Short mmCIF file of C-alpha atoms in Angstrom, two decimals:
data_model
loop_
_atom_site.label_atom_id
_atom_site.label_comp_id
_atom_site.label_asym_id
_atom_site.label_seq_id
_atom_site.Cartn_x
_atom_site.Cartn_y
_atom_site.Cartn_z
CA UNK A 1 -70.01 1.47 -170.14
CA UNK A 2 -72.75 -0.44 -170.99
CA UNK A 3 -72.34 -4.30 -172.82
CA UNK A 4 -75.04 -4.95 -175.21
CA UNK A 5 -76.78 -8.30 -175.14
CA UNK A 6 -75.44 -10.74 -177.99
CA UNK A 7 -77.94 -12.47 -180.00
CA UNK A 8 -78.18 -16.23 -179.08
CA UNK A 9 -75.79 -15.83 -175.70
CA UNK A 10 -78.73 -14.78 -173.08
CA UNK A 11 -79.63 -18.28 -172.05
CA UNK A 12 -77.55 -21.55 -172.53
CA UNK A 13 -78.62 -25.04 -171.19
CA UNK A 14 -75.93 -27.24 -169.44
CA UNK A 15 -76.04 -30.62 -169.19
CA UNK A 16 -76.67 -31.77 -165.36
CA UNK A 17 -74.56 -35.06 -166.10
CA UNK A 18 -71.22 -33.39 -167.12
CA UNK A 19 -71.88 -29.58 -167.58
CA UNK A 20 -71.71 -29.42 -171.25
CA UNK A 21 -73.82 -27.34 -173.47
CA UNK A 22 -77.11 -29.21 -173.96
CA UNK A 23 -77.97 -29.68 -177.56
CA UNK A 24 -80.99 -32.36 -177.44
CA UNK A 25 -83.70 -33.26 -174.55
CA UNK A 26 -83.86 -36.94 -173.60
CA UNK A 27 -86.98 -38.88 -172.93
CA UNK A 28 -87.75 -37.19 -169.47
CA UNK A 29 -87.53 -33.64 -171.49
CA UNK A 30 -84.49 -32.42 -169.57
CA UNK A 31 -82.09 -30.84 -171.80
CA UNK A 32 -78.44 -33.00 -172.27
CA UNK A 33 -75.96 -33.11 -174.26
CA UNK A 34 -75.36 -35.98 -177.16
CA UNK A 35 -73.61 -38.18 -175.13
CA UNK A 36 -76.51 -38.60 -172.51
CA UNK A 37 -79.29 -38.54 -174.69
CA UNK A 38 -80.33 -42.06 -173.42
CA UNK A 39 -79.36 -41.43 -169.75
CA UNK A 40 -82.16 -40.49 -167.38
CA UNK A 41 -82.04 -38.93 -164.07
CA UNK A 42 -83.28 -41.09 -160.85
CA UNK A 43 -85.89 -39.59 -158.41
CA UNK A 44 -84.74 -36.48 -156.95
CA UNK A 45 -85.39 -35.22 -153.52
CA UNK A 46 -85.86 -31.93 -152.08
CA UNK A 47 -83.85 -30.71 -149.03
CA UNK A 48 -86.61 -31.29 -146.91
CA UNK A 49 -86.67 -34.80 -147.97
CA UNK A 50 -89.76 -35.08 -150.54
CA UNK A 51 -89.95 -36.42 -153.63
CA UNK A 52 -89.54 -33.64 -156.67
CA UNK A 53 -91.85 -33.40 -159.56
CA UNK A 54 -89.95 -32.48 -162.97
CA UNK A 55 -91.49 -29.22 -164.56
CA UNK A 56 -90.55 -27.24 -167.74
CA UNK A 57 -91.31 -23.49 -167.73
CA UNK A 58 -90.61 -20.20 -169.46
CA UNK A 59 -86.81 -20.35 -168.55
CA UNK A 60 -85.95 -23.98 -168.43
CA UNK A 61 -86.73 -26.93 -166.26
CA UNK A 62 -87.23 -26.68 -162.61
CA UNK A 63 -88.68 -28.86 -159.72
CA UNK A 64 -91.58 -28.97 -157.70
CA UNK A 65 -91.75 -29.96 -154.04
CA UNK A 66 -94.97 -30.51 -152.12
CA UNK A 67 -93.80 -28.41 -148.78
CA UNK A 68 -91.02 -26.22 -150.22
CA UNK A 69 -93.06 -25.11 -153.83
CA UNK A 70 -90.70 -24.28 -156.80
CA UNK A 71 -87.13 -25.32 -156.29
CA UNK A 72 -84.43 -24.27 -158.81
CA UNK A 73 -82.77 -27.29 -160.86
CA UNK A 74 -79.54 -25.85 -160.11
CA UNK A 75 -79.91 -26.05 -156.68
CA UNK A 76 -81.44 -29.41 -157.17
CA UNK A 77 -78.50 -31.15 -158.75
CA UNK A 78 -76.55 -29.35 -156.29
CA UNK A 79 -78.07 -31.42 -153.30
CA UNK A 80 -78.51 -34.79 -155.10
CA UNK A 81 -75.71 -36.92 -156.58
CA UNK A 82 -76.24 -37.39 -160.33
CA UNK A 83 -74.46 -40.67 -161.52
CA UNK A 84 -72.86 -40.79 -164.92
CA UNK A 85 -73.57 -43.93 -166.71
CA UNK A 86 -71.68 -43.31 -170.02
CA UNK A 87 -67.91 -43.88 -169.87
CA UNK A 88 -66.11 -40.82 -170.44
CA UNK A 89 -63.61 -41.08 -173.14
CA UNK A 90 -60.47 -39.23 -172.37
CA UNK A 91 -59.15 -37.22 -175.10
CA UNK A 92 -55.28 -37.58 -175.58
CA UNK A 93 -53.25 -35.05 -177.70
CA UNK A 94 -51.92 -36.79 -180.67
CA UNK A 95 -48.10 -37.20 -180.32
CA UNK A 96 -46.05 -35.04 -182.60
CA UNK A 97 -42.66 -35.96 -183.82
CA UNK A 98 -39.86 -33.65 -182.77
CA UNK A 99 -39.03 -31.55 -186.00
CA UNK A 100 -35.76 -30.87 -187.61
CA UNK A 101 -34.72 -27.02 -187.76
CA UNK A 102 -33.28 -26.01 -191.14
CA UNK A 103 -31.43 -22.79 -191.51
CA UNK A 104 -31.96 -21.04 -194.69
CA UNK A 105 -29.42 -17.86 -195.88
CA UNK A 106 -29.45 -15.47 -198.58
CA UNK A 107 -26.33 -17.73 -200.19
CA UNK A 108 -28.72 -20.60 -200.47
CA UNK A 109 -29.93 -21.48 -204.17
CA UNK A 110 -33.30 -22.75 -202.87
CA UNK A 111 -34.04 -19.64 -201.19
CA UNK A 112 -35.78 -17.63 -204.15
CA UNK A 113 -37.50 -20.34 -205.33
#
């Protein structure tokens, strides 16, 4: 059975710092989330040791190496350590008080109100 494509779900950019959905671009042109809008990537290195040049194409960002050629951004982010400069705020669930159980019967005068 063939599942048709849904509009808008074909390509979702991810933030390289936290893997959330990217909504904006930083000053380097990298798609990032709103928390990391002011963050920037340090110099990225290829597996061969050369510095990588950031490029943007039809299908998103990628990197260019002098020796290896074009390198996928996902592979570069896996090999290089990306430092998250923004402090993560832990989300705690709001504490709820224990609720009292109320039993209502049909003989109760408040049942039919």
